Coordinates of C-alpha atoms and ligand atoms in Angstrom, one line a residue:
M547 CA 42.0 -19.6 -51.4
V548 CA 38.9 -20.3 -49.4
A549 CA 39.4 -22.1 -46.0
A550 CA 37.6 -25.3 -45.7
Q551 CA 34.8 -25.5 -43.1
P552 CA 35.9 -27.2 -40.2
R553 CA 34.8 -31.2 -39.4
W554 CA 31.6 -30.9 -37.3
S555 CA 29.6 -33.6 -36.2
Q556 CA 25.8 -33.6 -36.9
D557 CA 25.3 -33.6 -33.5
D558 CA 27.2 -30.3 -33.0
L559 CA 25.0 -28.8 -36.0
W560 CA 21.9 -30.2 -34.2
D561 CA 23.0 -28.5 -30.9
L562 CA 23.3 -25.1 -32.6
F563 CA 19.8 -25.4 -33.5
D564 CA 18.2 -27.2 -30.1
L565 CA 15.4 -25.3 -29.1
S566 CA 14.2 -26.5 -26.0
P567 CA 12.0 -23.8 -24.1
V568 CA 13.7 -21.3 -22.9
S569 CA 12.6 -19.1 -20.2
D570 CA 13.2 -15.4 -19.3
S571 CA 15.2 -16.3 -16.7
D572 CA 17.7 -18.4 -18.9
I573 CA 17.5 -16.8 -22.3
Q574 CA 20.8 -14.7 -21.3
K575 CA 22.3 -18.1 -21.2
Y576 CA 20.5 -19.2 -24.3
L577 CA 22.2 -15.9 -25.8
D578 CA 25.8 -16.9 -24.7
V579 CA 25.7 -19.8 -25.8
T580 CA 23.9 -19.7 -29.0
L581 CA 26.0 -17.1 -29.8
A582 CA 29.6 -18.8 -28.9
K583 CA 28.5 -21.9 -30.7
C584 CA 27.6 -19.7 -33.9
V585 CA 31.0 -18.0 -33.9
S586 CA 32.7 -21.1 -33.6
W587 CA 30.3 -23.2 -36.2
F588 CA 31.3 -20.3 -38.8
R589 CA 35.1 -20.1 -37.7
A590 CA 34.6 -16.4 -36.9
S591 CA 36.5 -13.9 -34.7
G592 CA 33.4 -12.6 -32.8
G593 CA 29.8 -12.2 -32.7
S594 CA 26.7 -9.9 -30.9
I595 CA 23.0 -10.4 -30.5
F596 CA 21.6 -7.1 -30.3
L597 CA 17.5 -7.5 -29.1
Q598 CA 14.6 -4.7 -29.2
D599 CA 14.4 -2.6 -26.1
G600 CA 11.6 0.4 -27.1
A601 CA 10.4 1.0 -30.2
D602 CA 13.3 1.8 -32.5
G603 CA 16.4 0.5 -30.2
F604 CA 18.0 -2.4 -29.2
V605 CA 20.4 -2.8 -27.0
L606 CA 23.6 -5.3 -27.1
R607 CA 22.1 -8.7 -24.8
A608 CA 25.4 -10.9 -26.0
K609 CA 29.1 -10.6 -27.5
F610 CA 31.8 -13.0 -28.0
G611 CA 35.6 -13.0 -29.2
E612 CA 36.6 -9.8 -30.6
Q613 CA 33.3 -8.4 -30.7
K614 CA 33.5 -8.2 -26.7
R615 CA 35.4 -4.6 -27.1
L616 CA 31.7 -3.3 -27.3
P617 CA 31.1 -1.8 -24.6
F618 CA 28.1 -3.0 -22.5
D619 CA 25.6 -0.5 -23.2
A620 CA 26.0 -0.2 -27.0
T621 CA 23.0 0.4 -28.6
I622 CA 21.8 0.3 -32.8
E623 CA 19.3 2.6 -33.6
K624 CA 16.7 1.9 -36.6
G625 CA 18.2 2.8 -40.1
Q626 CA 21.6 3.9 -38.2
G627 CA 24.7 2.1 -39.7
I628 CA 24.6 -1.2 -41.5
A629 CA 23.0 -2.8 -38.4
G630 CA 20.5 -0.1 -37.6
I631 CA 19.5 -0.7 -41.7
V632 CA 19.4 -4.4 -41.6
A633 CA 17.3 -3.7 -38.7
M634 CA 14.8 -1.6 -40.5
S635 CA 15.0 -3.2 -43.5
G636 CA 14.3 -6.9 -42.4
V637 CA 17.1 -8.2 -44.8
A638 CA 20.6 -9.8 -44.0
R639 CA 23.6 -8.3 -45.2
L640 CA 27.0 -10.0 -45.8
I641 CA 30.0 -6.9 -45.9
D642 CA 33.1 -7.9 -47.2
D643 CA 34.6 -4.9 -47.4
P644 CA 36.0 -3.3 -44.9
S645 CA 36.1 -0.3 -46.0
L646 CA 32.0 -0.4 -46.3
Y647 CA 32.3 -1.8 -43.1
P648 CA 31.0 1.7 -41.4
D649 CA 30.7 2.3 -37.4
M650 CA 29.0 -0.5 -35.7
A651 CA 26.7 0.5 -32.4
G652 CA 29.1 3.4 -31.7
V653 CA 32.7 1.6 -32.5
E654 CA 34.7 2.4 -35.1
G655 CA 33.8 -0.5 -37.4
N656 CA 36.6 -1.0 -39.9
Q657 CA 39.1 -2.0 -36.7
G658 CA 40.5 -5.1 -37.9
I659 CA 36.9 -6.5 -39.7
S660 CA 37.6 -8.3 -43.0
S661 CA 34.3 -9.9 -43.3
S662 CA 30.8 -9.6 -41.9
M663 CA 27.3 -10.8 -41.5
V664 CA 24.4 -8.6 -40.3
I665 CA 20.9 -10.9 -39.8
P666 CA 18.0 -9.5 -39.0
L667 CA 15.4 -11.8 -35.7
A668 CA 12.6 -11.1 -36.7
D669 CA 9.4 -12.8 -35.0
P670 CA 6.4 -14.7 -36.9
R671 CA 5.1 -11.7 -38.0
R672 CA 8.1 -10.4 -39.7
V673 CA 8.7 -7.8 -37.2
V674 CA 12.7 -7.0 -36.3
I675 CA 13.4 -7.6 -32.6
G676 CA 16.7 -7.9 -32.8
V677 CA 20.0 -8.3 -34.9
L678 CA 22.3 -11.0 -34.5
N679 CA 26.4 -9.4 -36.1
I680 CA 29.1 -12.4 -36.8
S681 CA 32.2 -11.1 -38.0
R682 CA 36.0 -11.9 -39.2
K683 CA 39.0 -10.8 -38.8
M684 CA 41.1 -9.1 -41.0
G685 CA 43.7 -11.9 -42.7
E686 CA 41.0 -14.4 -42.4
P687 CA 38.9 -15.7 -45.3
T688 CA 35.5 -13.6 -46.4
F689 CA 31.9 -15.1 -45.8
R690 CA 30.5 -16.5 -48.7
E691 CA 26.8 -16.7 -49.8
I692 CA 26.3 -20.3 -48.4
D693 CA 27.4 -18.7 -44.8
L694 CA 24.8 -16.0 -45.0
D695 CA 21.8 -18.6 -45.5
Q696 CA 23.1 -20.9 -42.7
A697 CA 23.6 -17.9 -40.9
V698 CA 19.8 -16.2 -41.9
A699 CA 18.8 -20.3 -40.8
L700 CA 20.2 -20.3 -37.5
A701 CA 18.8 -16.6 -36.8
A702 CA 15.2 -17.6 -37.4
H703 CA 15.5 -20.6 -34.8
V704 CA 17.2 -17.8 -32.5
S705 CA 14.1 -15.0 -33.0
L706 CA 11.9 -18.0 -32.1
A707 CA 13.7 -18.6 -28.7
V708 CA 13.5 -15.5 -28.2
G709 CA 9.9 -14.7 -29.2
N710 CA 9.3 -18.2 -27.0
A711 CA 11.1 -16.5 -23.9
E712 CA 8.8 -13.4 -24.0
L713 CA 5.8 -15.8 -24.3
V714 CA 7.1 -18.0 -21.5
N715 CA 7.4 -14.9 -19.1
R716 CA 4.4 -12.6 -20.1
L717 CA 2.7 -16.5 -19.0
K718 CA 5.1 -16.3 -15.6
S719 CA 4.5 -13.0 -15.0
S720 CA 0.0 -13.4 -15.9
W721 CA 0.9 -16.6 -13.4
E722 CA 2.2 -14.6 -11.0
Q723 CA -0.2 -11.8 -11.2
T724 CA -2.9 -14.3 -11.1
A725 CA -1.4 -16.0 -8.1
V726 CA -1.3 -12.6 -6.1
A727 CA -5.3 -11.4 -7.3
N728 CA -5.8 -14.9 -5.9
E729 CA -4.4 -14.9 -2.8
Q730 CA -5.5 -11.5 -2.0
L731 CA -8.9 -12.7 -2.9
V732 CA -8.3 -15.5 -0.4
A733 CA -7.6 -12.9 2.1
V734 CA -10.4 -10.7 1.5
L735 CA -12.8 -13.6 1.5
D736 CA -11.8 -15.0 5.0
S737 CA -11.7 -12.1 6.7
V738 CA -15.2 -10.6 5.5
G739 CA -16.9 -12.5 9.0
G740 CA -19.6 -13.6 6.5
A741 CA -19.4 -17.1 5.2
V742 CA -19.1 -17.0 1.1
W743 CA -19.3 -19.4 -1.5
V744 CA -18.7 -19.5 -5.2
V745 CA -21.1 -22.2 -6.9
D746 CA -21.2 -23.4 -10.8
G747 CA -24.1 -23.8 -12.7
G748 CA -24.9 -27.2 -11.7
G749 CA -25.2 -25.7 -8.0
R750 CA -22.1 -27.7 -6.9
V751 CA -19.9 -25.9 -4.6
V752 CA -16.4 -24.6 -5.9
N753 CA -14.9 -22.8 -3.7
Q754 CA -15.6 -21.3 -0.1
N755 CA -14.0 -19.4 2.2
F756 CA -12.6 -20.0 5.9
P757 CA -16.2 -19.0 7.5
A758 CA -18.5 -20.9 5.3
A759 CA -16.4 -24.3 6.0
E760 CA -16.5 -23.3 9.8
L761 CA -20.3 -22.5 9.2
E762 CA -20.8 -26.0 7.5
S763 CA -19.5 -27.9 10.3
E764 CA -21.2 -26.3 13.2
A765 CA -23.8 -28.7 14.9
G766 CA -27.2 -27.9 13.8
V767 CA -26.9 -25.4 11.6
M768 CA -29.3 -26.6 8.5
E769 CA -31.3 -23.8 6.9
V770 CA -28.4 -21.7 5.4
G771 CA -27.3 -25.0 3.5
L772 CA -31.0 -26.1 2.8
A773 CA -31.8 -22.1 1.3
M774 CA -28.4 -21.8 -0.5
P775 CA -29.8 -24.0 -4.1
R776 CA -33.2 -22.0 -3.6
L777 CA -31.3 -18.9 -3.7
V778 CA -28.7 -19.7 -6.6
Q779 CA -31.4 -20.9 -8.7
S780 CA -33.9 -17.8 -8.3
A781 CA -30.6 -15.5 -8.8
L782 CA -30.1 -17.7 -12.4
A783 CA -33.2 -17.3 -13.2
D784 CA -33.7 -13.9 -12.5
S785 CA -29.7 -12.8 -13.6
D786 CA -30.1 -10.5 -10.7
T787 CA -29.3 -10.6 -7.1
I788 CA -32.0 -12.6 -4.7
R789 CA -32.0 -11.7 -1.0
A790 CA -33.8 -13.5 2.0
Q791 CA -33.7 -13.5 5.5
V792 CA -33.1 -17.3 6.8
Y793 CA -34.0 -18.4 10.3
D794 CA -32.6 -21.7 12.0
S795 CA -35.1 -22.6 14.6
G796 CA -33.3 -25.5 15.8
V797 CA -30.2 -23.6 16.9
D798 CA -32.5 -19.9 16.9
R799 CA -30.2 -18.2 14.7
T800 CA -31.2 -15.9 12.0
W801 CA -28.7 -15.1 8.8
L802 CA -29.2 -12.9 5.9
M803 CA -28.5 -14.2 2.3
R804 CA -27.9 -12.9 -1.2
A805 CA -26.9 -14.8 -4.1
T806 CA -25.1 -13.1 -7.1
P807 CA -25.1 -15.0 -10.5
L808 CA -21.7 -14.5 -12.1
E809 CA -20.9 -13.8 -15.3
S810 CA -19.1 -16.3 -16.2
G811 CA -22.1 -18.9 -15.2
G812 CA -22.8 -19.6 -11.5
A813 CA -23.1 -17.7 -8.6
V814 CA -21.6 -16.6 -5.5
V815 CA -23.5 -16.9 -2.3
A816 CA -22.7 -15.0 0.7
A817 CA -24.8 -15.6 4.6
Q818 CA -24.1 -12.8 7.5
E819 CA -25.4 -13.9 10.7
I820 CA -27.7 -11.3 12.1
T821 CA -29.3 -13.0 15.2
E822 CA -27.9 -10.4 17.7
H823 CA -29.0 -8.0 15.4
E824 CA -32.3 -9.1 15.5
R825 CA -32.3 -9.4 19.1
Q826 CA -31.0 -5.6 19.6
Q827 CA -34.1 -4.8 17.5
R828 CA -36.5 -6.2 19.5
E829 CA -35.3 -5.2 22.7
L830 CA -35.0 -1.8 21.3
G831 CA -39.1 -2.2 20.2
R832 CA -39.6 -3.3 23.2
V833 CA -37.6 -0.1 25.3
R834 CA -39.3 2.0 23.4
R835 CA -42.6 0.7 23.7
L836 CA -41.8 0.7 27.5
A837 CA -41.0 4.4 27.1
E838 CA -43.6 5.4 24.8
I839 CA -46.3 3.6 28.1
G840 CA -44.0 5.7 30.3
Q841 CA -44.9 8.7 28.4
M842 CA -48.9 7.5 27.9
T843 CA -49.0 7.1 31.8
A844 CA -47.6 10.6 32.2
A845 CA -50.0 11.9 29.5
I846 CA -52.8 10.0 31.2
A847 CA -52.6 11.2 34.4
H848 CA -51.9 14.7 33.3
E849 CA -55.1 14.1 31.5
I850 CA -57.8 12.8 33.8
R851 CA -56.6 15.0 36.1
N852 CA -58.5 18.1 35.0
P853 CA -61.8 16.4 34.3
L854 CA -61.3 14.9 37.8
T855 CA -60.9 18.2 39.5
G856 CA -64.7 19.7 37.9
I857 CA -66.3 16.5 38.9
R858 CA -64.6 16.6 42.4
S859 CA -65.8 20.2 42.8
A860 CA -69.3 20.2 41.3
A861 CA -69.8 17.2 43.8
Q862 CA -68.9 19.3 46.9
M863 CA -71.0 22.1 44.9
I864 CA -73.9 19.7 44.9
R865 CA -72.8 18.5 48.4
Q866 CA -73.6 22.3 49.6
H867 CA -75.8 23.6 47.9
P868 CA -78.6 20.8 46.9
D869 CA -80.9 23.2 44.9
V870 CA -78.3 23.6 42.2
G871 CA -78.0 20.0 41.7
A872 CA -79.1 19.7 38.1
E873 CA -77.0 22.3 36.5
F874 CA -73.8 20.7 38.3
S875 CA -74.8 16.6 37.4
D876 CA -74.9 18.3 33.4
L877 CA -71.5 19.7 34.3
I878 CA -70.4 16.3 35.9
E879 CA -71.7 14.2 33.0
E880 CA -69.6 16.4 30.3
E881 CA -66.5 15.8 32.3
A882 CA -67.0 12.6 32.5
M883 CA -67.9 12.3 28.3
K884 CA -64.2 13.9 28.2
L885 CA -62.7 11.1 30.1
N886 CA -64.7 8.7 28.2
S887 CA -63.6 10.0 25.0
L888 CA -60.0 10.4 26.0
C889 CA -59.6 6.6 27.4
D890 CA -60.9 6.3 23.4
E891 CA -58.2 7.7 22.0
F892 CA -55.6 6.3 24.5
L893 CA -56.5 2.9 24.0
E894 CA -57.1 3.4 20.4
F895 CA -53.5 4.8 20.5
A896 CA -51.7 1.4 22.8
R897 CA -53.9 -1.2 21.1
P898 CA -52.2 -3.2 18.2
F899 CA -55.2 -2.6 15.6
Q900 CA -56.2 -4.5 12.9
L901 CA -57.5 -3.2 9.7
N902 CA -60.8 -3.9 9.0
L903 CA -61.2 -3.3 5.4
N904 CA -64.4 -3.2 3.1
S905 CA -65.1 -1.5 0.4
E906 CA -66.5 1.6 0.5
S907 CA -66.9 5.0 -0.7
L908 CA -64.1 7.6 0.4
G909 CA -66.6 10.5 -0.2
G910 CA -69.1 9.1 1.8
I911 CA -67.1 8.6 5.0
V912 CA -65.4 12.0 4.2
E913 CA -68.8 13.9 4.1
S914 CA -70.7 12.1 7.2
V915 CA -67.6 13.2 9.3
V916 CA -67.6 16.7 8.0
R917 CA -71.3 16.9 8.9
L918 CA -71.0 15.8 12.0
I919 CA -68.2 18.2 13.2
G920 CA -69.3 21.1 10.9
A921 CA -72.0 21.2 13.8
Q922 CA -69.5 21.8 16.7
S923 CA -67.3 24.3 14.6
E924 CA -69.9 26.4 13.8
E925 CA -70.2 27.1 17.5
L926 CA -66.3 28.5 17.3
G927 CA -67.2 30.6 14.4
V928 CA -65.3 28.4 11.8
E929 CA -67.4 26.9 8.3
V930 CA -65.9 23.8 7.1
D931 CA -66.3 24.0 3.3
L932 CA -66.3 20.1 1.5
T933 CA -65.8 20.0 -2.3
I934 CA -66.2 16.4 -3.6
E935 CA -63.8 16.6 -6.9
D936 CA -64.0 13.1 -7.8
A937 CA -65.6 10.5 -6.0
G938 CA -64.1 8.1 -7.9
D939 CA -64.8 3.8 -7.3
E940 CA -65.1 2.4 -3.5
I941 CA -61.7 0.9 -2.1
M942 CA -60.7 -1.4 0.0
I943 CA -60.6 0.9 3.2
D944 CA -61.4 0.3 7.5
G945 CA -63.9 3.2 6.8
R946 CA -64.4 3.7 10.8
R947 CA -60.3 4.4 11.3
I948 CA -60.4 6.9 7.9
G949 CA -63.4 8.1 9.7
Q950 CA -60.9 9.2 12.7
V951 CA -58.4 10.2 10.5
V952 CA -60.5 12.6 8.6
H953 CA -61.8 13.7 11.9
N954 CA -58.6 14.4 13.5
L955 CA -57.3 16.4 10.9
V956 CA -60.5 18.0 10.2
R957 CA -60.6 19.2 14.4
N958 CA -56.6 19.8 14.3
A959 CA -57.7 22.8 11.5
I960 CA -60.4 24.0 13.1
E961 CA -58.7 24.3 16.3
A962 CA -55.8 26.4 14.3
S963 CA -58.5 28.4 13.1
S964 CA -59.3 32.0 14.2
P965 CA -63.4 32.9 13.9
G966 CA -64.5 33.9 11.0
Q967 CA -61.8 31.7 8.8
K968 CA -62.9 28.9 6.5
V969 CA -61.4 25.2 6.5
V970 CA -61.4 23.5 2.9
V971 CA -62.1 19.6 2.4
K972 CA -61.3 18.4 -0.6
V973 CA -61.9 14.7 -1.7
G974 CA -60.9 13.0 -4.6
E975 CA -59.9 9.8 -6.5
G976 CA -58.1 7.3 -3.2
W977 CA -57.0 10.8 -1.8
F978 CA -58.6 13.7 0.3
E979 CA -57.0 17.2 1.9
V980 CA -57.6 19.5 4.8
E981 CA -56.7 23.0 4.2
D982 CA -56.9 25.5 7.1
F983 CA -56.1 29.4 6.8
G984 CA -54.8 29.3 10.6
G985 CA -51.5 29.7 12.7
G986 CA -49.6 27.7 10.6
M987 CA -45.9 25.9 11.8
D988 CA -42.6 26.5 12.2
E989 CA -40.0 23.8 10.7
E990 CA -39.6 22.2 13.8
T991 CA -43.1 22.0 15.4
V992 CA -43.5 20.1 12.0
E993 CA -40.9 17.5 12.6
K994 CA -42.4 16.7 15.9
L995 CA -45.8 16.1 14.7
F996 CA -46.2 12.5 14.3
S997 CA -44.6 12.1 17.2
P998 CA -46.7 10.5 19.9
F999 CA -47.9 13.0 23.1
F1000 CA -46.3 16.1 20.8
T1001 CA -49.0 18.5 21.7
T1002 CA -49.5 22.6 21.9
K1003 CA -52.9 22.7 23.1
A1004 CA -53.4 23.1 26.9
D1005 CA -55.9 20.1 26.8
G1006 CA -54.5 18.6 24.2
T1007 CA -53.0 14.7 24.0
G1008 CA -50.5 14.7 21.3
L1009 CA -52.0 11.5 20.0
G1010 CA -54.5 12.8 17.3
L1011 CA -52.0 12.7 14.6
C1012 CA -49.7 9.8 16.0
T1013 CA -52.4 7.9 15.4
S1014 CA -53.8 9.2 12.2
R1015 CA -50.4 8.5 10.7
K1016 CA -50.2 4.7 12.1
I1017 CA -54.1 3.8 10.9
V1018 CA -53.0 5.9 7.2
D1019 CA -49.4 3.5 7.2
A1020 CA -51.3 0.3 7.8
H1021 CA -53.1 1.1 4.7
G1022 CA -50.1 1.8 2.5
G1023 CA -50.8 4.6 2.2
D1024 CA -49.1 8.1 3.2
I1025 CA -49.8 11.4 4.9
V1026 CA -48.0 14.9 3.5
V1027 CA -47.9 18.3 5.5
R1028 CA -47.5 21.4 3.7
S1029 CA -47.4 24.5 6.3
E1030 CA -46.8 28.0 6.1
L1031 CA -46.0 30.1 9.5
G1032 CA -48.7 32.7 9.4
V1033 CA -50.5 31.3 6.3
G1034 CA -51.9 27.7 6.9
T1035 CA -51.5 24.4 6.5
T1036 CA -52.8 21.6 4.5
F1037 CA -52.6 17.6 5.3
T1038 CA -52.4 15.4 2.1
V1039 CA -53.7 11.8 2.5
R1040 CA -53.0 9.2 0.0
L1041 CA -54.5 6.0 0.3
V1042 CA -54.7 4.8 -3.4
R1043 CA -51.3 5.3 -5.0
E1044 CA -51.2 7.0 -8.1
K1045 CA -51.1 4.6 -11.1
K1046 CA -48.8 5.9 -13.9
Ligands
LIG97 P1 -53.2 17.8 19.8 O1 -54.1 18.0 18.8 O2 -53.8 16.7 20.8 O3 -52.5 18.6 20.1 P2 -52.5 15.9 17.2 O4 -51.4 15.2 17.3 O5 -53.3 16.2 16.9 O6 -52.2 16.1 18.8 O7 -51.6 17.6 17.0 C1 -50.3 17.7 17.3 C2 -49.9 19.2 17.6 O8 -49.6 19.5 16.0 C3 -50.6 20.6 17.8 O9 -51.4 20.2 18.9 C4 -50.4 21.6 17.0 O10 -49.2 22.3 17.4 C5 -50.7 20.4 16.1 N1 -50.7 20.9 14.5 C6 -51.8 20.1 14.2 N2 -52.4 20.1 13.2 C7 -52.4 21.5 13.0 C8 -52.5 22.4 12.0 N3 -54.1 22.3 11.3 N4 -52.5 23.6 11.9 C9 -51.6 24.3 13.0 N5 -50.7 22.9 13.8 C10 -51.4 22.1 13.9
LIG98 MG1 -55.4 16.9 17.9

């Protein structure tokens, strides 16, 4: 005899299929309630739900009635036992022969069970995510095919709810992650010290940090706000970071601003105040200048003393022996000329200079300096050898000052050479080179070479190379030194950058 289905109202049925959104926190309640309703609906004596845990295993998540005897940590392995076979095949099974009902999740299955429905829970892609098991005790009527059909329909709804819970949970955790990342970002931005704005593609500020808000509310600060749209526009146009130094004369403050385009559109703008840094730099420059002036004063006093002593002795000689006046007045003139050129050198160093650029031939300038200096060098027994490798076109240079550089380098080379040695000067397109075979220099000397007042000569000023470098720098060129102790030295001056 087949037992009649209990009379359930339509509401109860809908209740069973109720699918209000389930989140991970109340999925347990949903499973418990749904399982209880199922057991009751099918007039079963027990039921259980296993859900996926890992690649091949399912763990017990809910149990009811007679199946409460299942241990809490009961599991199903894919392919093992009836439940495992259902989980693997994805096909629901109705078992109404107790002898066929073997081990169920580690519990001797056929103890008192007469009939059982084992239904897979599958996600929309038909991947099994769990197993629903409903059973009747011995003595109760066995399940029929119609029961299985209903159970399968129900399982589809349970699967959806479980899937939803998973989605809701994932959404919640990604929300939480975003919230955490956002909180960290805000904290980082607020503590960077500088002002940071995020603007959208239309240049509207969509986010800003605390220092940015503070800066905007400061009275009188105008230029940062005015510079922002300009920077953003350039950054977006170039697809690259744009930097600018912004000075606000109204408040006498300076900012370093940077706009970086974002791939998602818009840009990040940062402003870092550098007023204090700028002031310190200026102060440092002033201190450095004062130190140089101090050094220069000492050097001037030292340099002037020698010729002055010579002049005084000569004057004394003339007073004591008026007959040798002519000879000593020559000496006086010579010392006076030395003083004069000393003055020139000091003035050249001290004076802020402006270049007087003209189109001139580098070869011509080098040649005339070498010719002038050659006469003096012959007296010292040093020959200056000039090779013009490539006269090149005329270039924009300050001829007088470049002549001075050539003079300083050739004179140093002659001074470093011994009688009988050669100084080799070469000129090419936009460059020249002065090579000597004198003593050469150790590394320490090379490092100090361009410092003002560095000299190893008794009557040197130590200004020749310092001034030369200033001149070459002003032309946008560079001076390269190669020197080997005991071998010689080569200075190469490049005025026009090589074209690649
Ligand atoms: P000064 O010639 O008045 O000493 P410079 O600035 O011209 O000042 O040169 C600085 C120092 O560099 C020299 O005193 C010398 O020690 C070193 N120096 C410059 N050129 C050469 C060179 N060609 N060979 C060896 N030493 C050199
Ligand atoms: Mg010199």
